[in-house]
XYZ file of N, CA, C and O in Angstrom:
292
model
N 18.059 3.890 8.733
C 17.721 5.448 9.136
C 18.190 5.803 7.940
O 19.165 6.895 7.391
N 17.745 5.406 6.488
C 17.828 6.139 5.230
C 16.514 6.429 4.615
O 15.442 5.693 4.755
N 17.026 7.772 4.498
C 15.174 8.387 3.930
C 15.040 7.561 2.574
O 16.099 7.319 1.460
N 13.719 7.260 1.994
C 13.820 7.409 0.797
C 12.424 7.595 0.134
O 11.328 8.594 0.850
N 12.572 8.023 -1.006
C 11.701 9.351 -2.208
C 10.728 8.066 -2.343
O 10.437 7.313 -2.547
N 9.185 8.837 -1.576
C 8.267 7.847 -2.079
C 7.464 8.786 -3.039
O 7.427 10.081 -3.226
N 6.659 8.312 -4.046
C 5.441 8.923 -4.703
C 4.099 9.083 -3.976
O 4.417 8.487 -2.307
N 3.429 10.267 -4.471
C 2.488 10.470 -3.585
C 1.186 9.150 -3.300
O 0.907 8.907 -2.480
N 1.373 8.432 -4.356
C 0.254 7.379 -4.300
C 1.053 6.308 -3.377
O 0.213 5.663 -2.453
N 2.584 6.088 -3.034
C 2.733 5.086 -2.220
C 2.435 5.890 -0.802
O 2.415 5.029 0.297
N 2.925 7.204 -0.998
C 2.836 7.633 0.669
C 1.212 7.362 1.063
O 1.055 7.188 2.689
N 0.159 7.671 0.331
C -1.089 7.457 0.486
C -1.558 6.058 0.884
O -2.138 5.533 1.679
N -0.865 4.473 0.282
C -0.844 3.390 0.580
C -0.762 2.877 2.043
O -1.381 2.879 2.926
N 0.962 3.713 2.463
C 1.173 3.825 3.793
C 0.670 4.247 4.715
O 0.279 3.810 6.054
N 0.106 5.804 4.360
C -0.718 6.503 5.144
C -1.606 5.672 6.316
O -2.299 5.094 7.135
N -2.438 4.839 4.777
C -3.548 4.482 4.956
C -3.377 2.466 6.047
O -3.682 3.100 6.918
N -2.646 2.384 5.729
C -1.846 0.371 6.487
C -1.696 1.174 7.751
O -2.396 0.797 8.568
N -0.586 2.381 8.084
C -0.516 2.347 9.186
C -1.328 3.081 9.707
O -1.808 3.298 11.364
N -2.337 3.868 9.367
C -3.847 4.000 10.026
C -4.508 2.679 10.615
O -5.248 2.821 11.558
N -4.930 1.659 9.930
C -5.174 0.195 10.341
C -4.086 -0.868 10.686
O -4.625 -1.994 10.574
N -3.038 -0.136 11.429
C -2.083 -1.041 11.997
C -2.726 -2.393 12.520
O -3.920 -2.385 13.518
N -2.502 -3.704 12.274
C -2.824 -4.712 12.793
C -4.115 -5.242 11.869
O -4.520 -6.551 12.437
N -5.080 -4.304 10.982
C -6.305 -4.443 10.608
C -5.846 -4.824 9.108
O -5.201 -4.462 8.443
N -6.852 -5.913 8.183
C -6.525 -6.032 7.372
C -7.278 -4.816 6.365
O -8.217 -4.689 6.888
N -6.840 -3.885 5.396
C -7.148 -3.390 4.469
C -7.398 -3.812 3.240
O -6.727 -4.153 2.604
N -8.840 -3.717 2.974
C -9.093 -4.849 1.722
C -8.521 -3.627 0.926
O -8.958 -2.586 0.413
N -8.742 -4.144 -0.859
C -7.852 -4.088 -2.137
C -9.066 -2.592 -1.906
O -8.444 -1.707 -3.217
N -10.333 -3.040 -2.600
C -11.135 -1.888 -2.915
C -10.879 -0.284 -2.151
O -11.083 0.369 -2.641
N -10.871 -0.817 -0.847
C -10.779 0.707 0.234
C -9.172 1.399 -0.303
O -9.300 2.400 -0.446
N -8.541 0.755 -0.386
C -6.887 0.735 -0.497
C -6.674 1.492 -2.351
O -6.928 3.060 -2.678
N -7.689 1.093 -3.004
C -7.970 1.727 -4.681
C -8.786 2.692 -4.180
O -8.362 3.956 -5.032
N -9.679 3.022 -3.805
C -10.733 3.958 -3.652
C -9.988 5.297 -2.614
O -9.883 6.268 -3.185
N -8.935 4.744 -1.724
C -8.040 6.090 -0.876
C -6.969 6.733 -1.951
O -7.007 7.858 -1.945
N -6.206 5.236 -2.862
C -5.034 6.290 -3.389
C -5.934 7.254 -4.729
O -5.450 8.300 -4.896
N -6.766 6.154 -5.538
C -6.917 6.594 -7.263
C -8.391 7.165 -7.092
O -8.649 7.896 -8.133
N -9.308 7.168 -5.527
C -10.249 8.433 -5.594
C -11.595 7.284 -6.914
O -11.523 6.385 -6.792
N -11.673 8.487 -7.439
C -12.693 7.963 -7.893
C -12.505 7.238 -9.494
O -13.158 6.689 -10.204
N -11.028 6.934 -9.926
C -11.000 6.673 -10.690
C -10.911 4.950 -10.959
O -10.523 4.256 -10.010
N -11.115 3.882 -12.151
C -11.474 2.550 -11.944
C -9.793 2.112 -12.413
O -9.095 2.361 -13.455
N -9.235 1.313 -11.613
C -8.482 0.759 -11.391
C -8.323 -0.552 -10.883
O -8.674 -1.121 -10.104
N -7.564 -1.734 -11.742
C -7.514 -2.721 -11.662
C -6.565 -3.542 -10.533
O -5.554 -2.570 -10.211
N -6.895 -5.017 -10.268
C -6.071 -5.279 -9.404
C -4.663 -5.195 -9.831
O -3.611 -5.185 -8.569
N -4.236 -5.878 -10.907
C -2.482 -5.519 -11.059
C -2.194 -4.445 -10.893
O -0.869 -4.083 -10.648
N -2.874 -3.228 -10.903
C -2.259 -1.743 -10.821
C -2.004 -1.948 -9.319
O -0.862 -1.063 -8.946
N -2.609 -2.399 -8.807
C -2.306 -1.845 -7.162
C -1.119 -3.038 -6.687
O -0.264 -2.474 -5.923
N -1.123 -4.109 -7.096
C -0.190 -5.240 -7.242
C 1.312 -4.234 -7.522
O 2.238 -4.717 -7.036
N 1.449 -3.807 -8.602
C 3.005 -3.313 -9.336
C 2.828 -2.165 -8.407
O 3.895 -2.211 -8.041
N 2.135 -1.355 -7.534
C 2.073 -0.321 -6.897
C 2.657 -0.840 -5.233
O 4.171 -0.250 -5.163
N 2.447 -1.529 -5.039
C 3.255 -2.351 -3.827
C 4.625 -3.204 -4.338
O 5.197 -3.278 -3.096
N 4.385 -3.576 -5.501
C 5.858 -4.583 -6.259
C 6.773 -3.309 -6.025
O 8.123 -3.313 -5.253
N 6.435 -1.941 -6.094
C 7.875 -0.911 -6.378
C 7.779 -0.446 -4.952
O 9.119 -0.306 -4.805
N 6.859 -0.052 -4.393
C 7.214 0.242 -2.880
C 8.111 -0.343 -1.768
O 8.981 -0.228 -1.319
N 7.551 -1.975 -2.218
C 8.784 -2.723 -1.671
C 10.415 -2.610 -1.908
O 11.123 -3.267 -1.387
N 10.048 -2.429 -3.297
C 11.469 -2.352 -3.650
C 12.248 -1.301 -2.668
O 13.770 -1.313 -3.343
N 11.729 -0.038 -3.165
C 12.250 1.222 -2.098
C 12.147 0.734 -0.573
O 13.475 1.213 -0.198
N 11.894 -0.336 -0.013
C 11.595 -0.593 1.201
C 12.928 -1.487 1.621
O 13.204 -2.966 1.079
N 13.796 -1.152 2.938
C 14.735 -2.199 3.037
C 14.178 -3.527 3.785
O 14.821 -4.468 3.904
N 12.990 -3.137 4.733
C 12.586 -3.945 5.627
C 11.092 -4.130 4.882
O 9.861 -3.380 4.762
N 10.620 -5.429 4.396
C 9.570 -5.301 3.864
C 8.621 -5.993 4.750
O 8.004 -7.183 5.585
N 7.345 -4.922 5.268
C 6.604 -4.824 6.572
C 5.161 -5.029 6.305
O 4.583 -4.961 6.472
N 4.760 -5.115 4.934
C 3.801 -4.977 4.402
C 3.377 -6.380 3.848
O 3.605 -7.016 3.184
N 2.081 -6.715 4.468
C 1.694 -7.935 4.436
C 0.448 -8.081 3.612
O -0.553 -7.627 3.389
N 0.830 -8.719 2.843
C -0.383 -9.409 1.782
C -1.144 -10.561 2.346
O -0.776 -11.781 2.320
N -2.338 -10.140 2.527
C -3.400 -11.209 3.365
C -4.210 -11.777 1.628
O -5.391 -10.690 1.311
N -3.884 -13.255 1.192
C -4.222 -13.508 -0.168
C -6.022 -13.105 -0.132
O -6.513 -13.759 0.620
N -6.672 -12.787 -1.169
C -8.004 -12.848 -1.356
C -8.637 -11.343 -0.684
O -9.975 -11.411 -0.532
N -7.702 -10.708 0.414
C -8.491 -10.196 1.077
C -8.092 -8.721 1.074
O -8.527 -7.553 0.964
N -6.424 -8.380 0.997
C -6.122 -6.979 1.004
C -4.416 -7.345 1.120
O -3.667 -8.466 1.796
N -4.020 -5.726 2.300
C -3.033 -5.793 3.037
C -2.937 -5.859 4.072
O -4.140 -4.758 4.431
N -1.944 -5.413 5.280
C -1.699 -4.807 6.124
C -0.163 -4.713 6.891
O 0.746 -5.658 6.603
N -0.436 -4.158 8.193
C 0.608 -4.052 8.717
C 0.909 -4.449 10.056
O -0.656 -4.204 10.507
N 1.654 -5.507 10.522
C 1.433 -6.149 11.817
C 1.967 -5.771 12.897
O 2.784 -4.741 12.499
N 0.997 -5.463 13.892
C 2.025 -4.780 15.476
C 3.376 -5.212 15.197
O 3.440 -6.406 15.280
């Protein structure tokens, strides 16, 4: 029950995953949702996820290799 400060991008990322619990959200969809029309490489997204995971006590964000990310039910 600890409050965690999140950046807007981290909030958008979690919002998208929670809207699609149990489903894989592909990396292009995530990048479009967070950064809209900006061109962002996969490393930027991976760095974003790494920073977010470091803030969370429990890692509930699952990486689906070659597909995207998801939160399991």
